[in-house]
C-alpha positions as YAML, in Angstrom:
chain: A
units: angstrom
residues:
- id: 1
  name: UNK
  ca: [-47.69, 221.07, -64.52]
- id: 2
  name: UNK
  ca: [-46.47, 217.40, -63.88]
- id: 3
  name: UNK
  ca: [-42.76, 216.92, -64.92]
- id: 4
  name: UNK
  ca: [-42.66, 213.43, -66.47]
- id: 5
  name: UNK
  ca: [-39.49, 211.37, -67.68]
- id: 6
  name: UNK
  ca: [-39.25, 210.71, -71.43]
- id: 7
  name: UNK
  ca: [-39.37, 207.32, -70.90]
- id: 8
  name: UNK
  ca: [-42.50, 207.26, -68.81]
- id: 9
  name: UNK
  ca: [-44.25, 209.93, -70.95]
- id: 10
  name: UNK
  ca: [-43.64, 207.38, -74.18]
- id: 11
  name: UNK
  ca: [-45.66, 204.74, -72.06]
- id: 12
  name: UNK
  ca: [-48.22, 206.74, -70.82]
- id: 13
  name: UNK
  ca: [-48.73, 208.23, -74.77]
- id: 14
  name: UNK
  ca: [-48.15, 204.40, -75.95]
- id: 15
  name: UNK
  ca: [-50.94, 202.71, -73.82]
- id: 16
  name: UNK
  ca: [-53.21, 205.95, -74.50]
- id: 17
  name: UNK
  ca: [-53.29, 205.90, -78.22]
- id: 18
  name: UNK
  ca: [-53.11, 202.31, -78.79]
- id: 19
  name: UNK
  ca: [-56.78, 202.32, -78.87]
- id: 20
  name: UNK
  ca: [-56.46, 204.43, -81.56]
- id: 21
  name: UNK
  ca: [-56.17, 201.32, -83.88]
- id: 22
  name: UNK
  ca: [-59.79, 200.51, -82.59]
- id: 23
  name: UNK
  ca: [-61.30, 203.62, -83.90]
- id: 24
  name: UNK
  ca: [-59.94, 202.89, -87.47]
- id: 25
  name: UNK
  ca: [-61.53, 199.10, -87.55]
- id: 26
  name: UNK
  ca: [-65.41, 200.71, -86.32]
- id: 27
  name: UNK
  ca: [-64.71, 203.85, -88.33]
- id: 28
  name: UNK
  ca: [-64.57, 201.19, -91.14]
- id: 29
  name: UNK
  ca: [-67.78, 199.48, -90.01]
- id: 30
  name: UNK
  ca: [-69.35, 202.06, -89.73]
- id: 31
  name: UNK
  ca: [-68.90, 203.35, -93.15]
- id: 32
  name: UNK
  ca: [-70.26, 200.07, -94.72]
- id: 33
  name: UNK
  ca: [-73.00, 200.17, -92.25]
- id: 34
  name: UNK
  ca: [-74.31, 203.89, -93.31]
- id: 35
  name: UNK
  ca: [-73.87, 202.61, -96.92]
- id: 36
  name: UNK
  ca: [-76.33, 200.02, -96.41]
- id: 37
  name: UNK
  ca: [-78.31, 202.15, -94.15]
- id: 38
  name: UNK
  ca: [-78.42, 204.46, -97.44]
- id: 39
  name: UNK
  ca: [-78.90, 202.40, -99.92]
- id: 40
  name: UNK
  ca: [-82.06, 200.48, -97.84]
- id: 41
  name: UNK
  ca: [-83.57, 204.19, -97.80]
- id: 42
  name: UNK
  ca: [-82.81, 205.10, -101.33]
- id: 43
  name: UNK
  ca: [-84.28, 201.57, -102.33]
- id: 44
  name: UNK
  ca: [-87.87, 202.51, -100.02]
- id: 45
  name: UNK
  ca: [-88.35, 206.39, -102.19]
- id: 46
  name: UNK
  ca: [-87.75, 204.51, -105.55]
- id: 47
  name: UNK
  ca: [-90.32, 201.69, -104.77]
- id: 48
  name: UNK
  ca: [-92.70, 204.36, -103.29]
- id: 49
  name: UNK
  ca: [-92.28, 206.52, -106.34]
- id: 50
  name: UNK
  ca: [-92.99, 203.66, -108.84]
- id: 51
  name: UNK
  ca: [-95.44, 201.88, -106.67]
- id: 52
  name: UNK
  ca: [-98.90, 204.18, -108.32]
- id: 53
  name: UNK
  ca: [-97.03, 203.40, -111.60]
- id: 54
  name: UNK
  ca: [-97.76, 199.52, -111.14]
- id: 55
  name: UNK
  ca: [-101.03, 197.54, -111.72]
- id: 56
  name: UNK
  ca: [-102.87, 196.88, -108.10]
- id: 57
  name: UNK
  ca: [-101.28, 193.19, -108.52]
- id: 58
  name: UNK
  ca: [-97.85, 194.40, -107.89]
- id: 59
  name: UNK
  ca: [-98.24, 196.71, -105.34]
- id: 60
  name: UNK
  ca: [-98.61, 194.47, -102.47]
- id: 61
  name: UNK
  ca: [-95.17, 192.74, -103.30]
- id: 62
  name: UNK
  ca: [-93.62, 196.72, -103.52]
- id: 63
  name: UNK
  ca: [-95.53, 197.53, -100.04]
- id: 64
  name: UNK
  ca: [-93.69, 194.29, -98.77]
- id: 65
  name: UNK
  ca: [-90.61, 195.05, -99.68]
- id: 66
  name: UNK
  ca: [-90.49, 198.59, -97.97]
- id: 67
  name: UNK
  ca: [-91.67, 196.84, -95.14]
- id: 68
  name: UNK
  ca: [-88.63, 194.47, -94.83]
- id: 69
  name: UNK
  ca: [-86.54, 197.83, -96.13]
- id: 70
  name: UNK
  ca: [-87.86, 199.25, -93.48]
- id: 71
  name: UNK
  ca: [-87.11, 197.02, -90.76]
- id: 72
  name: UNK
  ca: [-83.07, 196.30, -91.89]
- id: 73
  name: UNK
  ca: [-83.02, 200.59, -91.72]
- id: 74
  name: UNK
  ca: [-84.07, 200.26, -88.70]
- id: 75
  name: UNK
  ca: [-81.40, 197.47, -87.24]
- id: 76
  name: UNK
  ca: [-79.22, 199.59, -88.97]
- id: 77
  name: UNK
  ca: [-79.88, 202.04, -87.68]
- id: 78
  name: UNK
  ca: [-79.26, 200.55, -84.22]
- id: 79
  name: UNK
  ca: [-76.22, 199.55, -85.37]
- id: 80
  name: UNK
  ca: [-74.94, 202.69, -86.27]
- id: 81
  name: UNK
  ca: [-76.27, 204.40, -83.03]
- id: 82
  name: UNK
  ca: [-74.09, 201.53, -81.00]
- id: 83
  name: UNK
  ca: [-71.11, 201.53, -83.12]
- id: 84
  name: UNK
  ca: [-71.11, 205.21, -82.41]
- id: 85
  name: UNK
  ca: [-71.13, 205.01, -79.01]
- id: 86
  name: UNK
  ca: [-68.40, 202.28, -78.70]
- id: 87
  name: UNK
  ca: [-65.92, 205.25, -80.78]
- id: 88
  name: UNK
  ca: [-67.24, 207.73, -78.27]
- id: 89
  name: UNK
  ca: [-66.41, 205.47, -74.88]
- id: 90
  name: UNK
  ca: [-62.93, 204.85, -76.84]
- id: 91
  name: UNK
  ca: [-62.25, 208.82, -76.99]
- id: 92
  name: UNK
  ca: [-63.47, 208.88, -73.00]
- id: 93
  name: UNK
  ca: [-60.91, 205.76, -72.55]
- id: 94
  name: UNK
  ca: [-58.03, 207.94, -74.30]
- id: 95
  name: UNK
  ca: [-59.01, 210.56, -72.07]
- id: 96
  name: UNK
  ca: [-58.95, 207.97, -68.80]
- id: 97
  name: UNK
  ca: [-55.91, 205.88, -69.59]
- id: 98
  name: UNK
  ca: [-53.83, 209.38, -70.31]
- id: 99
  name: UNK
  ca: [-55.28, 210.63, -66.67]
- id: 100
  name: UNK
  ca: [-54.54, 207.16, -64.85]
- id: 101
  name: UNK
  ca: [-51.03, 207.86, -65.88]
- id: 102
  name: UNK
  ca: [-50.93, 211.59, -64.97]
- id: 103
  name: UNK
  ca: [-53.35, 212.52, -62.17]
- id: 104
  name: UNK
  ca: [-54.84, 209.40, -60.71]
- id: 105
  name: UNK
  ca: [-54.53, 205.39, -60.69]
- id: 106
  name: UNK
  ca: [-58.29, 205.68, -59.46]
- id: 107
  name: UNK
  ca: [-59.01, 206.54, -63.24]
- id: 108
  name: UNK
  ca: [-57.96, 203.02, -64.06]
- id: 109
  name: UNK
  ca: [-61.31, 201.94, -62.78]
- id: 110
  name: UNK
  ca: [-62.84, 204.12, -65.20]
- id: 111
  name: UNK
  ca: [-60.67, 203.09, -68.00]
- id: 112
  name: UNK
  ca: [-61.70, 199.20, -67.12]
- id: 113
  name: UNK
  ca: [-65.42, 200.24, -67.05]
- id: 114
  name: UNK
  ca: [-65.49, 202.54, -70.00]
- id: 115
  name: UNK
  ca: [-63.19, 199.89, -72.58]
- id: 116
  name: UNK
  ca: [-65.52, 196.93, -71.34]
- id: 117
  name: UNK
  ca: [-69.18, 198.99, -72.41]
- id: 118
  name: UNK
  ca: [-67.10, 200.28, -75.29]
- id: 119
  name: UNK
  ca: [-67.03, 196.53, -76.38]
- id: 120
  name: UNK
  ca: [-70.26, 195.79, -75.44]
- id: 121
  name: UNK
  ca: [-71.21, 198.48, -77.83]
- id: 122
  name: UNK
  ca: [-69.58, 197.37, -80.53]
- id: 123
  name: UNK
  ca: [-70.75, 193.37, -79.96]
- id: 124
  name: UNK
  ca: [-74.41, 195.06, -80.03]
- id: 125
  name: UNK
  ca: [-73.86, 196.68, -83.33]
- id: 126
  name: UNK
  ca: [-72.41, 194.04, -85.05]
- id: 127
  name: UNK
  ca: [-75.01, 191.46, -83.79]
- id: 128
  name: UNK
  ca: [-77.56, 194.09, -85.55]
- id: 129
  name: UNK
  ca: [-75.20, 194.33, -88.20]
- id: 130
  name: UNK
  ca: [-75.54, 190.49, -89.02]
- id: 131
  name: UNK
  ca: [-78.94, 190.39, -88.21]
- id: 132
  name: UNK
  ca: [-79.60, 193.16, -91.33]
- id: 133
  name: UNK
  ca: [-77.16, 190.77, -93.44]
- id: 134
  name: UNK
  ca: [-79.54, 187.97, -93.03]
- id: 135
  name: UNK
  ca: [-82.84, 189.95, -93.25]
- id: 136
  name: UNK
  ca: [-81.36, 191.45, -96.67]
- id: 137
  name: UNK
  ca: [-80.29, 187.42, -97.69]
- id: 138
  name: UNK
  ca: [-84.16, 186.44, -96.43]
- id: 139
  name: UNK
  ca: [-86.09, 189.22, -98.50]
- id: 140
  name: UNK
  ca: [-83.80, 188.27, -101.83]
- id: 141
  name: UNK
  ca: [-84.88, 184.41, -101.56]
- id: 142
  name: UNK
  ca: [-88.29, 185.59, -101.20]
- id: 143
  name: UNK
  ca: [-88.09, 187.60, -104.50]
- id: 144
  name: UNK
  ca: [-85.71, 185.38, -106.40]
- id: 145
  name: UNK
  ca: [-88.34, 182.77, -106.06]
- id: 146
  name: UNK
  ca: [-88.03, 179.42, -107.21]
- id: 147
  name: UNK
  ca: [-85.13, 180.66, -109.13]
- id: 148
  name: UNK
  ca: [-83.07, 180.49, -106.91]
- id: 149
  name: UNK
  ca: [-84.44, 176.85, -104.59]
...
């Protein structure tokens, strides 16, 4: 067991849970994200179950819209998968900052490496993220019409 000073064992606990405050701001994304990503599928059954209810006329606009419903569960899907992983490499970068500090400098490497694809993740998932945002903006023009022009 490594015998560590108070002092130093508040830094090494301070720098390893600071990223902490990370996992609350995706945790947050994320749960708007799966409420879109739930809502998108929950819109796709209801249009499928009315769709044999509607006169032939109608049911290529409802096929249309599952297809762009569709699509945005997919990117959000993606979005999800990479805002996922960024929370997962912030747990491993916990992990490496706390064993920088107590076993190794070489895990400081690690720590660099793991917090830079952590924010790569997230980037990825957001730029999905905004990507649905506009897709869902696109499809309402479209059925808004000339309402809306």
């Amino acid at each position: 067991m490594i015998a560590l000073p108070s002092d130093e064992l508040i830094k090494i606990l301070q720098t390893s849970i600071s990223p902490v405050v990370m996992i609350s701001g995706v945790g947050l994304l994320l749960l708007s994200m799966t409420n879109r990503f739930g809502r998108a599928i929950d819109r796709v059954r209801t249009l499928l179950a009315e769709m044999p209810k509607r006169p032939a006329d109608q049911q290529e606009g409802i096929q249309q819209q599952v297809r762009v419903l569709y699509l945005r569960a997919q990117l959000l899907r993606k979005a999800i998968t990479l805002a996922t992983c960024s929370l997962f490499l912030v747990g491993v970068l916990i992990f490496s900052l706390f064993a920088a500090f107590t076993v190794s400098p070489v895990f400081e490497g690690v720590a660099a490496t793991v917090f830079i694809g952590s924010i790569l993740c997230l980037i990825g998932s957001l730029a999905y993220f905004l990507k649905d945002l506009s897709l869902s903006l696109t499809a309402l023009r479209q059925e808004c019409g000339r309402v809306v022009e």
